[in-house]
GROMACS .gro file of C-alpha atoms in nm:
model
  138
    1UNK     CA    1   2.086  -0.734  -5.484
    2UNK     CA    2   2.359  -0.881  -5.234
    3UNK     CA    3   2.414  -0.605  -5.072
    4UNK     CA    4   2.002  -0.558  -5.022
    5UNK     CA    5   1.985  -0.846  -4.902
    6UNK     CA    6   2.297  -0.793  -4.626
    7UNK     CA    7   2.063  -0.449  -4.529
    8UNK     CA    8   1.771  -0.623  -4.504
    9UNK     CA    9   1.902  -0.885  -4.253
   10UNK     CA   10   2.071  -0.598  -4.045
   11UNK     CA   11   1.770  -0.395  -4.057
   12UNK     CA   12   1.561  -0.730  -3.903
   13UNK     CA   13   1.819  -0.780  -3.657
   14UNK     CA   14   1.801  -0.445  -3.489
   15UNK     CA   15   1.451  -0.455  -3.486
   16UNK     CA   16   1.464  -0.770  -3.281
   17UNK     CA   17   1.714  -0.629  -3.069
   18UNK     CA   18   1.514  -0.313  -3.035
   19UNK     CA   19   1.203  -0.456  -2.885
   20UNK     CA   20   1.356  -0.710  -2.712
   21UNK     CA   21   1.564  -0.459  -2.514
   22UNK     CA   22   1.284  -0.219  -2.483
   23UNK     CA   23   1.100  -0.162  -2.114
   24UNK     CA   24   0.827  -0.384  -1.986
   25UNK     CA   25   0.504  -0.296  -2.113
   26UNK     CA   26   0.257  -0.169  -1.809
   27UNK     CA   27  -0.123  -0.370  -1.901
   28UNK     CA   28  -0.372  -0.568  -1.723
   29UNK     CA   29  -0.322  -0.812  -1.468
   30UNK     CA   30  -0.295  -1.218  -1.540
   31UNK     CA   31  -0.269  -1.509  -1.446
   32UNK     CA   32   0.050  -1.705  -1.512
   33UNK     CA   33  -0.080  -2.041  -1.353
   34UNK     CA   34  -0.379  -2.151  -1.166
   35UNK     CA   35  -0.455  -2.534  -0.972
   36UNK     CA   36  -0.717  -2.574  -0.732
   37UNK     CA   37  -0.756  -2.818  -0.472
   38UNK     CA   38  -1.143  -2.867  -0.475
   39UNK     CA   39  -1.256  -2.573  -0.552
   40UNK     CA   40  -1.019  -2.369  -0.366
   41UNK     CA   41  -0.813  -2.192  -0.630
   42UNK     CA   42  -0.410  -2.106  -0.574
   43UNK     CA   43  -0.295  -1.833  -0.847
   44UNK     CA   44  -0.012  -1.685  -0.941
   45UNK     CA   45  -0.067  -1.311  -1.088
   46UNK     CA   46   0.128  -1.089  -1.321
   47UNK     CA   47   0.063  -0.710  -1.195
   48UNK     CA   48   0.228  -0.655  -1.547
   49UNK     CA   49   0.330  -0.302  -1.364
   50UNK     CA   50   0.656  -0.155  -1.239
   51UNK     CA   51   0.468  -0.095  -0.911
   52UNK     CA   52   0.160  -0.132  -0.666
   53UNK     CA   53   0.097   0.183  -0.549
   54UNK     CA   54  -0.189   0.053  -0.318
   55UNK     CA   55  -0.193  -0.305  -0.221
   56UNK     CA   56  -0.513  -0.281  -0.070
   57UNK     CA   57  -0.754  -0.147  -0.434
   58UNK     CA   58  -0.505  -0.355  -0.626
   59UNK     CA   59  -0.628  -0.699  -0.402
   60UNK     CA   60  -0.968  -0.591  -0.483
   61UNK     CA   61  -0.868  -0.527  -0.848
   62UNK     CA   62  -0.816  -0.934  -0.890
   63UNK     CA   63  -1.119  -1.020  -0.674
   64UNK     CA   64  -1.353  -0.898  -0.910
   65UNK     CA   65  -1.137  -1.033  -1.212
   66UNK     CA   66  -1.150  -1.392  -1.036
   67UNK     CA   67  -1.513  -1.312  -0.992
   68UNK     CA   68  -1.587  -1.193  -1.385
   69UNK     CA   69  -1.353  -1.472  -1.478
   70UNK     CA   70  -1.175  -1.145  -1.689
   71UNK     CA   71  -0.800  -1.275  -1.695
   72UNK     CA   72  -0.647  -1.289  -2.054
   73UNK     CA   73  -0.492  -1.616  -2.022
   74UNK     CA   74  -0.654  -1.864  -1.819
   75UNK     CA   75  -1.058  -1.886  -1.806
   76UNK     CA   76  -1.173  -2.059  -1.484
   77UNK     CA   77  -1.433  -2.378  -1.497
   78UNK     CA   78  -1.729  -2.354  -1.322
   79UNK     CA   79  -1.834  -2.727  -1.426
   80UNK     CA   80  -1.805  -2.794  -1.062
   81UNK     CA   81  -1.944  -2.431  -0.956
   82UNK     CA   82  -1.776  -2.176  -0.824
   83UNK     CA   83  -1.422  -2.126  -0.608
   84UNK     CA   84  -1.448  -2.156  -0.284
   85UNK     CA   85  -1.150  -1.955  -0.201
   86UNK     CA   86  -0.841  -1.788  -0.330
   87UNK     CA   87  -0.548  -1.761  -0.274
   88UNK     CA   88  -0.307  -1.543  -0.466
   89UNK     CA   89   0.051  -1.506  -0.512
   90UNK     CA   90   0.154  -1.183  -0.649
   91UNK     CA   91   0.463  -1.081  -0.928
   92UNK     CA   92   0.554  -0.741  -1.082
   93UNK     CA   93   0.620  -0.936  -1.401
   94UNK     CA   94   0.648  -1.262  -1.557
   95UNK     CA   95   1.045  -1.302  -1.538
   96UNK     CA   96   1.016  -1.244  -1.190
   97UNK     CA   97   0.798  -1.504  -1.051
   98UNK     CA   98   1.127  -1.778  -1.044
   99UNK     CA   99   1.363  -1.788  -0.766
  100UNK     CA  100   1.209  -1.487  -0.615
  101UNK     CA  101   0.936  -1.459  -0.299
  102UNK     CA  102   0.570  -1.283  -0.449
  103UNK     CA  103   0.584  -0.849  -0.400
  104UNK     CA  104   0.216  -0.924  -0.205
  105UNK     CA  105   0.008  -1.207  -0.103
  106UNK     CA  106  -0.397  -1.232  -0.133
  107UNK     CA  107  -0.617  -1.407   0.029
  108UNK     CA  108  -1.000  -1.404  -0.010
  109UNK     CA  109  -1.173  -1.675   0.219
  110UNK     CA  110  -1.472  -1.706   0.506
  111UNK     CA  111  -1.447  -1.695   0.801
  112UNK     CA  112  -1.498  -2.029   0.870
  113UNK     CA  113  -1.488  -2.291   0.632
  114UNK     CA  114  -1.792  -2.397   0.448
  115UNK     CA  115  -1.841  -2.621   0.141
  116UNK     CA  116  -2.099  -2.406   0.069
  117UNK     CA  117  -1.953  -2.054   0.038
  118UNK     CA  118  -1.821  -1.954  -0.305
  119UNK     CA  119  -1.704  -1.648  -0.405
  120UNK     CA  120  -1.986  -1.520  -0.633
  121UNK     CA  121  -2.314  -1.640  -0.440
  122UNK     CA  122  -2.207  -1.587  -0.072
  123UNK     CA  123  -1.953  -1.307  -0.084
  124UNK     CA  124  -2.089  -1.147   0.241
  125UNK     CA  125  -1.916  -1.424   0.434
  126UNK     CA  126  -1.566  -1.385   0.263
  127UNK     CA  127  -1.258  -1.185   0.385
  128UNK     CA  128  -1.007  -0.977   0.203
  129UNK     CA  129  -0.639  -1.029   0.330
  130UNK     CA  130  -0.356  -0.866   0.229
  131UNK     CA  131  -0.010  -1.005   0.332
  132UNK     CA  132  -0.160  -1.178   0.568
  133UNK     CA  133  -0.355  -0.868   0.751
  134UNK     CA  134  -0.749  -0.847   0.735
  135UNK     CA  135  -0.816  -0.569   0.539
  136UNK     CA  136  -1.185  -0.626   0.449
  137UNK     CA  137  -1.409  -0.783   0.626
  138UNK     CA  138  -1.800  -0.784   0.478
   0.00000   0.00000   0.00000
C-alpha cells in the first residue's frame, strides 16, 4: 500500500504539472474588470486568443457583447440604464494585462456628448474607434 500511495501522489503531481504547463486555451472574450464613471463604462478585455487577425470585426465583436451584456464574468447593471459610452482596453490574455500597454484600444462614443445617448437605444449616433482611428461611423 506504501508504495500505492508514493504512485498515486506522483501520478497527481504530473497531472498538475501537465495542465499547468499546457498552451493557453483560445475561447470567448471577457472582461477582466469593469468601473464606470456615470454611466460611461472603462473595460479591460481578455481576447483569450493568441491573435487578432482583424481589429476592426473583433471591436465590433465586444460591441454587441457590451450590448447583449454576454461576457462570462462580469454582468453589467442597468439600474441606472444603459452605458453611455465605452471604452475598452484590450489583452491577448489574462497574464498579460500587468506591466504591459493593451494589443488594441476601443472606443464606442457619439459624436458629441449627450446624457441622453446610450448604447442600446440611440446607437445611430455612436462611433466605432479603433486605436484611436474612426472606423465606423453610423
Amino acid at each position: 500500500m506504501k508504495g500505492f500511495g508514493w504512485f498515486m501522489i506522483l501520478a497527481l503531481l504530473i497531472c498538475c504539472i501537465i495542465s499547468g504547463c499546457s498552451s493557453k486555451k483560445e475561447g470567448e472574450p471577457d472582461l477582466l474588470s469593469s468601473f464606470s464613471v456615470n454611466r460611461d463604462e472603462n473595460l479591460v478585455v481578455i481576447a483569450n486568443r493568441g491573435e487578432i487577425e482583424d481589429k476592426d470585426e473583433f471591436a465590433r465583436l465586444l460591441v454587441r457583447m457590451c450590448k447583449e451584456n454576454s461576457f462570462q464574468s462580469i454582468k453589467f447593471s442597468t439600474d441606472r440604464g444603459y452605458a453611455t459610452s465605452l471604452d475598452m482596453r484590450v489583452y491577448l490574455w489574462r497574464d498579460e494585462v500587468e506591466g504591459n500597454d493593451p494589443v488594441m484600444t476601443v472606443e464606442y462614443k457619439p459624436e458629441e456628448w449627450n446624457p441622453d445617448y446610450d448604447i442600446i437605444n440611440n446607437p445611430e449616433e455612436f462611433n466605432l474607434y479603433v486605436d484611436g482611428e474612426l472606423i465606423e461611423n453610423q
